[in-house]
């Protein structure tokens, strides 16, 4: 008969030190997960100390602790520093992947909720497919070596491959909603702790075809609000603007046609650079007249809602421009749809939003959170003549020692950036159909609008919260143990029965394991129910079910000590009993500690 023996694993709060060879119940992988969690928390603390202007001693102690964590992580990686990955890439342990899978699952559910169908495109394309589509960012495309006569490159985003796919399909699908999730690649300066990497995951949802004005655009903004709300990223704002309004402003302000895209790219940096730096780029680097730059500054400083839109519509100089007037009229329609979706309060018309990619033709938008901007940098104040010290240089670079290494960015000076972005691109498909025709005539086009969600940036935001809320790191719901003789075949049979009924179950893969070793394995996987088999109980047609609970101790998860010996459940009713529990009903939430 089961006696209720429970193996209690001692719990320690940070800073954590577990000698690898003597850690009986912690694998190297789980230790890396814990240290990665502490790294995220310590980075967040360090940034808060900087913003709050804490005393230099406290700030320096926090900085040193960051370095210690990074060095300890390096020693736990296979091969140490000799096995170092290329900059801008990283590994994710099982605990982190469980969180990432949770994020991706919610995104997919929302995509399907809004009527989307899944698409998959190759991770690499012909280089000529990707070039000349991204403006100044084209330099960030990863080239591949000549592959048997073909010049190839890794995809920069999902948008251009989608447009290529639609063009190859004949651009005849009048209306479609397509989504895709996968890795994309950019040869950018990585900021790993903020989810800004060279290899990262994006989730895209695009609506193509002929629809009435602004209806699909509003649909995508509603979709984005739904996803960010369900993911609980915190307070967020979706900044919106319109390329036609922006182009009209540039024309009214005297920007020559050939400089509109370069100037637009400069304006797009106002979310992370002060106006003085952006103006310097426009005038000194891109040759714009300073008077024109100042006129642009008067427009791009505005942000607001419907009231700002009415203010712009009342600007006779701006509305005299045909492009600007069309864009403003479309935005007025959009706001009526936002009211219908009940998301107007989540949207801000931001005249500084430009989106540097060349293919946008209409509505553009970005989703931001408090951590999006560099620490100490306030976008609302960045048009002043004397920017804050921290804002003036948000990307302090330090050259690494190795000649082949990349420049390293001071991550404490950098924000997460936007967590999602997108816009309308009505001409991109026709670029491919025109090229395919070969006769110089413009090919058939297909209006499109889409949104890209940065899964790595969202993970960087959610992972510290995931740890703080006591979320799980594995899916196993029931762990089958044996008391007394090994009962291996009986354990196998029960595990298989539970799995067939949709209950994630596991057992210790040994013939005659000790009971405490089985409990330790189940607790390590944070399994809420231990199912104990005994010879006499099996003959009587019953099993013993013991609930395992966790709690927060000093801010960390700890196993609740309990003298409870469990309850006996008829073997034939076990599946029904487990599925009737509150824990099972809430299992998809990922929560381990019940409130």
Coordinates of C-alpha atoms in Angstrom, one line a residue:
X1 CA 0.0 0.0 0.0
X2 CA 1.3 3.5 -0.9
X3 CA 2.5 5.3 2.2
X4 CA 2.5 8.8 0.9
X5 CA 6.3 9.2 0.6
X6 CA 7.2 12.4 -1.1
X7 CA 10.7 13.4 -2.1
X8 CA 11.4 17.0 -1.2
X9 CA 13.9 18.8 -3.4
X10 CA 15.6 21.7 -1.6
X11 CA 14.8 25.0 -3.2
X12 CA 17.2 28.0 -3.6
X13 CA 16.5 31.5 -4.6
X14 CA 18.9 33.5 -6.9
X15 CA 21.8 33.8 -7.2
X16 CA 21.9 30.2 -8.2
X17 CA 25.0 28.0 -8.0
X18 CA 24.5 24.3 -8.9
X19 CA 27.7 22.3 -9.4
X20 CA 27.1 20.4 -12.6
X21 CA 28.5 17.1 -11.4
X22 CA 26.5 17.1 -8.1
X23 CA 23.1 18.4 -9.3
X24 CA 21.1 15.3 -8.7
X25 CA 17.7 16.6 -9.9
X26 CA 18.7 19.4 -12.3
X27 CA 19.9 18.8 -15.8
X28 CA 22.3 21.2 -17.5
X29 CA 19.4 22.3 -19.7
X30 CA 17.2 23.3 -16.8
X31 CA 20.0 25.2 -15.2
X32 CA 20.5 27.2 -18.5
X33 CA 16.8 27.9 -18.5
X34 CA 16.9 29.3 -15.0
X35 CA 20.0 31.4 -15.7
X36 CA 18.4 32.7 -18.9
X37 CA 15.3 33.7 -16.8
X38 CA 17.6 35.5 -14.3
X39 CA 19.4 37.2 -17.1
X40 CA 16.1 38.6 -18.4
X41 CA 15.1 39.7 -14.9
X42 CA 18.5 41.3 -14.1
X43 CA 18.5 43.1 -17.5
X44 CA 15.0 44.5 -16.7
X45 CA 16.2 45.6 -13.2
X46 CA 19.3 47.2 -14.6
X47 CA 17.3 49.2 -17.1
X48 CA 14.9 50.3 -14.4
X49 CA 17.7 51.5 -12.2
X50 CA 19.1 53.5 -15.1
X51 CA 15.7 55.1 -15.8
X52 CA 15.2 55.9 -12.1
X53 CA 18.7 57.5 -11.9
X54 CA 19.7 55.1 -9.0
X55 CA 22.9 55.7 -7.2
X56 CA 26.1 54.7 -9.0
X57 CA 27.1 51.9 -6.5
X58 CA 23.7 50.1 -6.9
X59 CA 23.9 50.5 -10.7
X60 CA 27.4 49.1 -10.8
X61 CA 26.5 46.1 -8.7
X62 CA 23.6 45.4 -11.1
X63 CA 26.0 45.7 -14.1
X64 CA 28.5 43.3 -12.5
X65 CA 25.7 40.8 -11.7
X66 CA 24.7 40.9 -15.4
X67 CA 28.3 40.0 -16.4
X68 CA 28.4 37.1 -13.9
X69 CA 25.3 35.6 -15.3
X70 CA 26.5 35.8 -18.8
X71 CA 29.8 34.2 -17.9
X72 CA 28.1 31.4 -16.0
X73 CA 25.9 30.8 -19.0
X74 CA 28.9 30.6 -21.2
X75 CA 30.5 27.9 -19.1
X76 CA 27.4 25.7 -19.3
X77 CA 27.2 25.7 -23.1
X78 CA 28.8 22.7 -24.8
X79 CA 32.4 23.4 -25.5
X80 CA 32.3 26.7 -23.6
X81 CA 33.5 29.6 -25.7
X82 CA 35.0 27.3 -28.3
X83 CA 31.4 26.3 -29.4
X84 CA 30.3 29.9 -29.7
X85 CA 27.5 30.6 -32.2
X86 CA 27.5 33.4 -34.7
X87 CA 26.3 36.7 -33.3
X88 CA 22.6 37.3 -33.6
X89 CA 21.5 33.6 -33.0
X90 CA 20.7 31.7 -29.9
X91 CA 19.5 28.4 -28.5
X92 CA 16.2 28.0 -26.6
X93 CA 16.0 25.4 -23.8
X94 CA 12.9 23.3 -23.1
X95 CA 11.4 25.7 -20.6
X96 CA 11.8 28.7 -23.0
X97 CA 10.4 26.7 -25.9
X98 CA 7.3 25.8 -23.9
X99 CA 6.7 29.5 -23.5
X100 CA 7.4 30.2 -27.1
X101 CA 5.1 27.4 -28.2
X102 CA 2.4 28.9 -26.0
X103 CA 2.8 32.3 -27.8
X104 CA 2.8 30.7 -31.2
X105 CA -0.3 28.6 -30.4
X106 CA -2.3 31.7 -29.4
X107 CA -1.2 33.5 -32.6
X108 CA -2.2 30.6 -34.7
X109 CA -5.6 30.3 -33.0
X110 CA -6.2 34.0 -33.7
X111 CA -5.1 33.7 -37.3
X112 CA -7.6 30.9 -37.8
X113 CA -10.3 32.7 -35.8
X114 CA -10.1 35.5 -38.4
X115 CA -10.5 33.1 -41.3
X116 CA -6.9 32.7 -42.3
X117 CA -5.4 29.8 -44.3
X118 CA -1.8 28.7 -43.8
X119 CA 1.0 29.2 -46.3
X120 CA 4.7 28.0 -46.3
X121 CA 7.4 29.4 -48.6
X122 CA 11.1 28.5 -48.8
X123 CA 13.6 30.0 -46.4
X124 CA 15.7 31.2 -49.3
X125 CA 14.8 32.9 -52.6
X126 CA 16.6 34.0 -55.7
X127 CA 18.5 37.1 -54.8
X128 CA 16.9 39.2 -57.5
X129 CA 13.5 38.4 -56.0
X130 CA 14.5 40.2 -52.8
X131 CA 16.7 43.1 -54.0
X132 CA 15.2 46.5 -54.6
X133 CA 12.3 45.9 -52.3
X134 CA 13.5 47.1 -48.9
X135 CA 15.1 50.5 -49.6
X136 CA 18.1 51.3 -47.4
X137 CA 17.5 48.0 -45.6
X138 CA 18.5 46.0 -48.7
X139 CA 22.0 45.9 -47.3
X140 CA 20.8 43.7 -44.5
X141 CA 19.9 40.8 -46.8
X142 CA 21.9 37.7 -46.2
X143 CA 23.6 36.6 -49.5
X144 CA 24.4 32.9 -50.1
X145 CA 27.3 31.7 -52.1
X146 CA 26.7 30.8 -55.8
X147 CA 24.6 27.7 -55.8
X148 CA 25.2 26.0 -59.2
X149 CA 24.7 29.2 -61.2
X150 CA 21.9 30.7 -59.0
X151 CA 22.5 33.7 -56.8
X152 CA 20.4 33.0 -53.7
X153 CA 19.7 34.9 -50.4
X154 CA 17.9 34.1 -47.2
X155 CA 14.4 35.7 -46.9
X156 CA 14.3 39.0 -45.2
X157 CA 10.6 38.8 -44.4
X158 CA 7.5 36.9 -45.4
X159 CA 5.9 39.7 -47.4
X160 CA 8.1 39.5 -50.6
X161 CA 7.9 35.7 -50.8
X162 CA 4.1 35.9 -50.4
X163 CA 4.0 38.5 -53.3
X164 CA 6.1 36.2 -55.4
X165 CA 3.8 33.3 -54.6
X166 CA 0.7 35.3 -55.5
X167 CA 2.3 36.4 -58.8
X168 CA 3.3 32.8 -59.7
X169 CA -0.3 31.8 -59.0
X170 CA -1.3 34.2 -61.7
X171 CA -2.5 37.0 -59.4
X172 CA -6.1 35.9 -60.1
X173 CA -7.2 35.0 -56.6
X174 CA -9.5 37.9 -56.0
X175 CA -9.8 37.6 -52.2
X176 CA -7.7 35.6 -49.7
X177 CA -6.5 35.6 -46.2
X178 CA -3.1 33.8 -45.8
X179 CA -0.8 33.4 -42.8
X180 CA 2.7 32.1 -42.3
X181 CA 5.0 31.6 -39.4
X182 CA 8.7 30.9 -39.8
X183 CA 12.3 32.2 -39.5
X184 CA 13.6 35.2 -41.3
X185 CA 17.1 36.6 -41.5
X186 CA 18.6 40.1 -41.4
X187 CA 22.3 41.1 -41.2
X188 CA 21.6 43.7 -38.5
X189 CA 23.3 44.5 -35.3
X190 CA 21.8 42.1 -32.8
X191 CA 20.5 43.0 -29.3
X192 CA 19.8 39.6 -27.9
X193 CA 18.1 40.4 -24.6
X194 CA 15.5 42.5 -26.4
X195 CA 14.7 39.8 -29.0
X196 CA 16.4 41.7 -31.8
X197 CA 18.4 39.1 -33.7
X198 CA 19.7 38.1 -37.1
X199 CA 17.7 34.9 -37.2
X200 CA 14.2 35.4 -35.7
X201 CA 10.6 34.2 -36.0
X202 CA 7.8 36.2 -37.6
X203 CA 4.1 35.5 -37.8
X204 CA 2.4 37.1 -40.8
X205 CA -1.2 37.5 -41.7
X206 CA -2.0 39.1 -45.1
X207 CA -5.3 39.9 -46.9
X208 CA -5.0 40.1 -50.7
X209 CA -7.5 41.0 -53.5
X210 CA -10.1 43.6 -54.3
X211 CA -12.0 44.7 -51.2
X212 CA -13.8 47.9 -50.3
X213 CA -11.7 50.7 -49.0
X214 CA -10.1 50.2 -45.6
X215 CA -12.2 47.1 -44.6
X216 CA -9.3 44.6 -44.7
X217 CA -7.0 47.2 -43.1
X218 CA -9.3 47.6 -40.1
X219 CA -9.7 43.8 -39.9
X220 CA -5.9 43.4 -39.5
X221 CA -5.8 46.1 -36.8
X222 CA -8.6 44.2 -35.0
X223 CA -6.7 41.0 -35.4
X224 CA -3.5 42.5 -33.9
X225 CA -5.4 43.9 -30.9
X226 CA -6.9 40.5 -30.3
X227 CA -3.5 38.7 -30.4
X228 CA -1.7 41.3 -28.1
X229 CA -4.6 41.2 -25.6
X230 CA -4.7 37.4 -25.4
X231 CA -0.9 37.3 -25.0
X232 CA -1.1 39.8 -22.1
X233 CA 1.9 41.9 -23.3
X234 CA 0.6 44.7 -21.1
X235 CA -0.5 48.2 -22.3
X236 CA 0.2 48.6 -26.0
X237 CA -0.5 51.2 -28.6
X238 CA -0.8 50.7 -32.4
X239 CA 0.7 53.7 -34.1
X240 CA -0.8 54.3 -37.6
X241 CA 0.0 56.6 -40.5
X242 CA -0.6 56.6 -44.2
X243 CA 2.1 56.6 -46.9
X244 CA 0.1 58.9 -49.1
X245 CA -0.3 61.5 -46.3
X246 CA 3.4 61.3 -45.6
X247 CA 4.4 61.6 -49.3
X248 CA 2.0 64.5 -49.6
X249 CA 3.7 66.2 -46.6
X250 CA 7.1 65.7 -48.2
X251 CA 5.9 67.2 -51.5
X252 CA 4.2 70.2 -49.7
X253 CA 7.5 70.8 -47.7
X254 CA 9.6 70.8 -50.9
X255 CA 11.2 67.4 -50.9
X256 CA 12.4 66.5 -54.4
X257 CA 10.7 63.3 -55.8
X258 CA 14.0 61.3 -55.8
X259 CA 14.6 62.1 -52.1
X260 CA 11.2 61.1 -50.8
X261 CA 12.1 57.5 -50.0
X262 CA 15.4 58.4 -48.4
X263 CA 13.8 61.2 -46.3
X264 CA 11.0 58.8 -45.3
X265 CA 13.6 56.3 -44.1
X266 CA 15.2 59.1 -41.9
X267 CA 11.8 60.1 -40.4
X268 CA 11.2 56.5 -39.5
X269 CA 14.0 56.7 -37.0
X270 CA 12.2 59.3 -34.8
X271 CA 11.1 56.5 -32.4
X272 CA 14.7 55.9 -31.3
X273 CA 16.6 59.1 -32.2
X274 CA 16.1 62.7 -31.3
X275 CA 14.9 65.2 -33.9
X276 CA 18.3 66.9 -34.1
X277 CA 19.9 63.6 -35.2
X278 CA 17.2 62.9 -37.8
X279 CA 17.4 66.4 -39.2
X280 CA 21.1 66.1 -39.4
X281 CA 20.7 62.9 -41.5
X282 CA 18.2 64.5 -43.8
X283 CA 20.3 67.7 -44.4
X284 CA 23.9 66.7 -44.1
X285 CA 23.8 63.1 -45.3
X286 CA 20.9 63.2 -47.7
X287 CA 21.2 66.8 -49.0
X288 CA 17.7 68.1 -48.0
X289 CA 17.3 71.9 -47.6
X290 CA 17.2 72.8 -43.9
X291 CA 14.1 74.9 -44.4
X292 CA 12.3 71.9 -45.9
X293 CA 13.5 69.7 -43.0
X294 CA 12.1 72.2 -40.5
X295 CA 8.7 72.3 -42.2
X296 CA 8.7 68.5 -42.1
X297 CA 9.4 68.7 -38.4
X298 CA 6.3 70.8 -37.8
X299 CA 4.1 68.0 -39.2
X300 CA 5.8 64.9 -37.9
X301 CA 5.7 66.1 -34.3
X302 CA 1.9 65.5 -34.1
X303 CA 0.2 62.4 -32.7
X304 CA -3.3 61.8 -31.6
X305 CA -6.7 60.4 -32.7
X306 CA -9.7 61.6 -34.7
X307 CA -9.2 65.2 -33.5
X308 CA -5.7 65.3 -35.1
X309 CA -7.2 63.8 -38.3
X310 CA -9.8 66.6 -38.5
X311 CA -7.0 69.1 -37.8
X312 CA -5.1 67.8 -40.8
X313 CA -8.2 67.8 -43.0
X314 CA -8.6 71.5 -42.1
X315 CA -5.1 72.2 -43.4
X316 CA -5.8 73.8 -46.8
X317 CA -2.1 73.6 -47.9
X318 CA -2.0 69.9 -47.2
X319 CA -5.4 68.9 -48.6
X320 CA -4.5 70.8 -51.8
X321 CA -2.1 67.9 -52.4
X322 CA -4.0 65.0 -54.1
X323 CA -2.0 62.3 -52.4
X324 CA -2.4 63.7 -49.0
X325 CA -6.1 64.3 -49.5
X326 CA -6.7 60.7 -50.6
X327 CA -4.8 59.4 -47.6
X328 CA -6.7 61.6 -45.2
X329 CA -10.1 60.6 -46.6
X330 CA -9.1 56.9 -46.3
X331 CA -8.1 57.5 -42.7
X332 CA -11.4 59.1 -41.9
X333 CA -13.1 55.9 -43.2
X334 CA -10.7 53.8 -41.2
X335 CA -11.7 55.5 -37.9
X336 CA -15.3 54.7 -38.4
X337 CA -14.4 51.0 -38.7
X338 CA -12.1 51.2 -35.6
X339 CA -15.2 52.3 -33.7
X340 CA -17.1 49.3 -34.9
X341 CA -14.3 47.0 -33.8
X342 CA -14.1 48.9 -30.5
X343 CA -10.4 49.4 -30.7
X344 CA -10.2 53.1 -31.3
X345 CA -8.6 53.6 -27.9
X346 CA -5.7 51.3 -28.8
X347 CA -4.8 53.3 -31.9
X348 CA -2.8 56.5 -32.3
X349 CA -2.3 58.6 -35.4
X350 CA 1.4 59.2 -35.4
X351 CA 2.8 61.5 -38.1
X352 CA 6.4 60.5 -37.4
X353 CA 5.6 56.8 -38.4
X354 CA 7.1 56.2 -41.8
X355 CA 8.1 52.5 -42.1
X356 CA 11.3 52.5 -44.2
X357 CA 10.4 49.6 -46.6
X358 CA 9.9 50.8 -50.2
X359 CA 6.9 48.6 -51.0
X360 CA 4.3 50.3 -48.7
X361 CA 1.7 52.3 -50.6
X362 CA -1.1 53.1 -48.0
X363 CA -1.9 52.5 -44.4
X364 CA 1.2 51.7 -42.2
X365 CA 1.3 50.7 -38.5
X366 CA 3.4 49.5 -35.6
X367 CA 2.5 48.1 -32.3
X368 CA 4.6 49.3 -29.3
X369 CA 4.8 48.8 -25.6
X370 CA 6.5 50.8 -22.9
X371 CA 9.8 48.8 -23.4
X372 CA 9.8 49.6 -27.1
X373 CA 11.8 52.8 -26.8
X374 CA 15.4 53.0 -25.5
X375 CA 15.6 53.5 -21.7
X376 CA 15.2 57.1 -20.8
X377 CA 14.0 58.0 -24.3
X378 CA 10.5 59.6 -24.6
X379 CA 9.2 59.8 -28.1
X380 CA 6.9 62.6 -27.2
X381 CA 9.9 64.7 -26.2
X382 CA 12.3 63.8 -29.0
X383 CA 11.5 66.8 -31.2
X384 CA 13.1 69.2 -28.7
X385 CA 16.3 71.0 -29.5
X386 CA 18.1 69.6 -26.4
X387 CA 17.3 65.9 -26.2
X388 CA 17.9 63.9 -23.0
X389 CA 21.4 62.6 -22.6
X390 CA 20.3 59.0 -22.8
X391 CA 18.2 59.7 -25.9
X392 CA 21.1 61.2 -27.8
X393 CA 23.0 58.0 -28.1
X394 CA 20.8 55.0 -27.6
X395 CA 23.1 52.7 -29.4
X396 CA 26.5 52.9 -27.8
X397 CA 28.8 50.4 -29.7
X398 CA 31.9 48.8 -28.3
X399 CA 34.3 47.1 -30.7
X400 CA 35.0 43.5 -29.9
X401 CA 38.6 42.2 -29.8
X402 CA 38.4 39.6 -32.6
X403 CA 39.0 40.9 -36.1
X404 CA 36.1 38.8 -37.5
X405 CA 33.6 39.7 -34.7
X406 CA 30.7 42.1 -35.1
X407 CA 30.3 45.4 -33.3
X408 CA 28.7 44.9 -29.9
X409 CA 25.8 47.1 -28.9
X410 CA 25.4 48.3 -25.3
X411 CA 22.1 46.4 -24.7
X412 CA 21.1 48.6 -21.7
X413 CA 20.8 51.5 -24.1
X414 CA 18.4 49.9 -26.6
X415 CA 14.7 49.3 -26.5
X416 CA 12.7 46.2 -27.7
X417 CA 11.4 48.2 -30.7
X418 CA 8.0 47.6 -32.2
X419 CA 6.6 44.1 -31.5
X420 CA 4.4 44.1 -34.7
X421 CA 4.2 46.1 -37.8
X422 CA 2.7 46.2 -41.3
X423 CA 0.8 48.1 -43.9
X424 CA -0.7 48.1 -47.4
X425 CA 1.4 47.2 -50.4
X426 CA -0.7 47.4 -53.5
X427 CA 2.1 47.3 -56.2
X428 CA 4.4 44.5 -55.0
X429 CA 2.7 41.6 -56.8
X430 CA 2.6 43.6 -60.1
X431 CA 6.4 44.0 -59.9
X432 CA 6.7 40.2 -60.2
X433 CA 4.1 39.8 -62.9
X434 CA 5.6 42.6 -64.9
X435 CA 9.0 41.0 -64.7
X436 CA 7.6 37.6 -65.7
X437 CA 5.8 39.0 -68.8
X438 CA 9.1 40.1 -70.3
X439 CA 7.5 42.6 -72.7
X440 CA 7.9 45.6 -70.5
X441 CA 4.1 46.0 -70.1
X442 CA 2.8 46.3 -66.5
X443 CA 1.6 42.9 -65.3
X444 CA -1.6 42.2 -63.4
X445 CA -1.5 43.4 -59.8
X446 CA -3.2 42.4 -56.6
X447 CA -3.8 44.8 -53.7
X448 CA -2.5 43.5 -50.4
X449 CA -2.3 44.5 -46.8
X450 CA -0.6 42.6 -44.0
X451 CA 0.9 42.5 -40.5
X452 CA 4.1 40.9 -39.2
X453 CA 4.3 39.9 -35.5
X454 CA 7.8 39.7 -34.0
X455 CA 7.6 36.5 -31.9
X456 CA 11.1 36.8 -30.5
X457 CA 10.5 40.4 -29.3
X458 CA 7.2 39.3 -27.7
X459 CA 9.0 36.4 -26.1
X460 CA 11.6 38.8 -24.7
X461 CA 8.7 40.7 -23.0
X462 CA 6.8 37.7 -21.8
X463 CA 9.6 35.4 -20.5
X464 CA 10.3 37.3 -17.3
X465 CA 6.5 37.5 -16.6
X466 CA 6.2 33.8 -17.4
X467 CA 8.7 33.1 -14.6
X468 CA 7.1 35.5 -12.2
X469 CA 3.7 34.0 -12.7
X470 CA 4.9 30.5 -12.1
X471 CA 4.1 29.1 -15.5
X472 CA 4.9 25.6 -16.5
X473 CA 7.8 24.3 -18.6
X474 CA 6.3 21.0 -19.8
X475 CA 2.9 19.6 -20.9
X476 CA 2.9 16.4 -18.8
X477 CA -0.3 16.2 -16.7
X478 CA 0.0 12.8 -15.0
X479 CA 3.1 10.8 -13.9
X480 CA 2.5 7.1 -13.4
X481 CA 4.5 5.5 -10.5
X482 CA 4.8 2.1 -9.0
X483 CA 5.0 1.2 -5.3
X484 CA 6.7 -2.0 -4.5
X485 CA 7.5 -4.2 -7.5
X486 CA 8.3 -2.4 -10.7
X487 CA 5.0 -3.1 -12.5
X488 CA 6.6 -1.9 -15.7
X489 CA 4.0 -3.3 -18.1
X490 CA 1.2 -2.0 -15.9
X491 CA 2.8 1.5 -15.9
X492 CA 3.2 1.3 -19.7
X493 CA -0.4 0.2 -20.2
X494 CA -1.8 3.0 -18.1
X495 CA 0.4 5.7 -19.7
X496 CA -0.7 4.6 -23.1
X497 CA -4.4 4.6 -22.0
X498 CA -4.1 8.2 -20.7
X499 CA -2.4 9.4 -23.8
X500 CA -5.1 7.8 -26.0
X501 CA -7.6 9.9 -24.1
X502 CA -5.7 13.2 -24.7
X503 CA -4.0 13.3 -21.3
X504 CA -0.2 13.9 -21.5
X505 CA 1.4 11.3 -19.3
X506 CA 4.9 9.9 -18.6
X507 CA 6.7 7.4 -16.4
X508 CA 10.3 6.6 -15.3
X509 CA 11.9 4.3 -18.0
X510 CA 13.3 1.8 -15.5
X511 CA 12.3 -1.8 -14.7
X512 CA 12.2 -1.5 -10.9
X513 CA 12.7 2.2 -9.9
X514 CA 12.7 3.4 -6.4
X515 CA 9.6 5.4 -5.4
X516 CA 11.5 8.5 -4.4
X517 CA 13.3 8.5 -7.8
X518 CA 10.0 8.4 -9.5
X519 CA 8.6 11.2 -7.4
X520 CA 11.8 13.2 -8.1
X521 CA 11.3 12.7 -11.9
X522 CA 7.7 13.8 -11.7
X523 CA 8.4 16.9 -9.6
X524 CA 11.3 17.9 -11.9
X525 CA 8.8 18.0 -14.7
X526 CA 6.3 19.9 -12.5
X527 CA 3.5 17.3 -13.0
X528 CA 0.4 18.1 -11.0
X529 CA -0.8 14.5 -10.6
X530 CA 1.1 11.5 -9.5
X531 CA -0.7 8.2 -10.1
X532 CA 0.6 5.4 -7.9
X533 CA 0.1 1.7 -8.8
X534 CA 0.3 -1.0 -6.2
X535 CA -0.1 -4.8 -6.6
X536 CA -3.0 -5.0 -4.2
X537 CA -4.7 -1.9 -5.5
X538 CA -4.6 -3.1 -9.1
X539 CA -6.2 -6.4 -8.0
X540 CA -8.9 -4.3 -6.4
X541 CA -9.3 -2.2 -9.5
X542 CA -8.2 1.1 -7.9
X543 CA -5.2 3.5 -8.2
X544 CA -3.9 6.2 -5.8
X545 CA -3.9 9.8 -7.1
X546 CA -1.8 12.4 -5.3
X547 CA -2.1 16.0 -6.3
X548 CA 1.2 17.9 -6.4
X549 CA 1.1 21.7 -5.9
X550 CA 3.6 24.5 -6.1
X551 CA 3.8 27.9 -4.5
X552 CA 5.9 31.0 -4.6
X553 CA 8.6 31.2 -1.9
X554 CA 10.7 34.4 -2.0
X555 CA 9.5 35.0 -5.5
X556 CA 10.4 31.6 -6.9
X557 CA 8.5 28.3 -7.4
X558 CA 8.7 25.7 -4.7
X559 CA 7.0 22.4 -4.1
X560 CA 4.3 22.5 -1.5
X561 CA 5.1 20.1 1.4
X562 CA 2.1 18.0 2.2
X563 CA 1.3 14.9 4.3
X564 CA -1.6 14.1 2.1
X565 CA -1.4 10.5 1.0
X566 CA -3.7 10.9 -2.0
X567 CA -7.1 9.5 -2.7
X568 CA -8.1 6.2 -4.2
X569 CA -9.9 6.3 -7.6
X570 CA -11.5 3.4 -9.4
X571 CA -9.2 2.4 -12.3
X572 CA -12.1 2.5 -14.8
X573 CA -13.0 6.1 -13.8
X574 CA -9.5 7.6 -13.7
X575 CA -9.7 9.4 -17.1
X576 CA -13.0 10.9 -16.3
X577 CA -11.8 11.9 -12.8
X578 CA -8.7 13.6 -14.2
X579 CA -10.6 15.5 -16.9
X580 CA -13.1 16.8 -14.3
X581 CA -10.4 18.6 -12.3
X582 CA -10.1 22.4 -12.4
X583 CA -6.4 22.0 -13.2
X584 CA -7.2 20.0 -16.4
X585 CA -9.8 22.6 -17.5
X586 CA -7.2 25.4 -17.1
X587 CA -4.2 23.4 -18.4
X588 CA -4.0 25.2 -21.7
X589 CA -3.3 28.5 -19.9
X590 CA 0.3 27.2 -19.1
X591 CA -0.2 28.1 -15.4
X592 CA 1.4 25.8 -12.8
X593 CA 0.6 27.8 -9.6
X594 CA -3.1 28.2 -9.1
X595 CA -4.3 31.5 -7.8

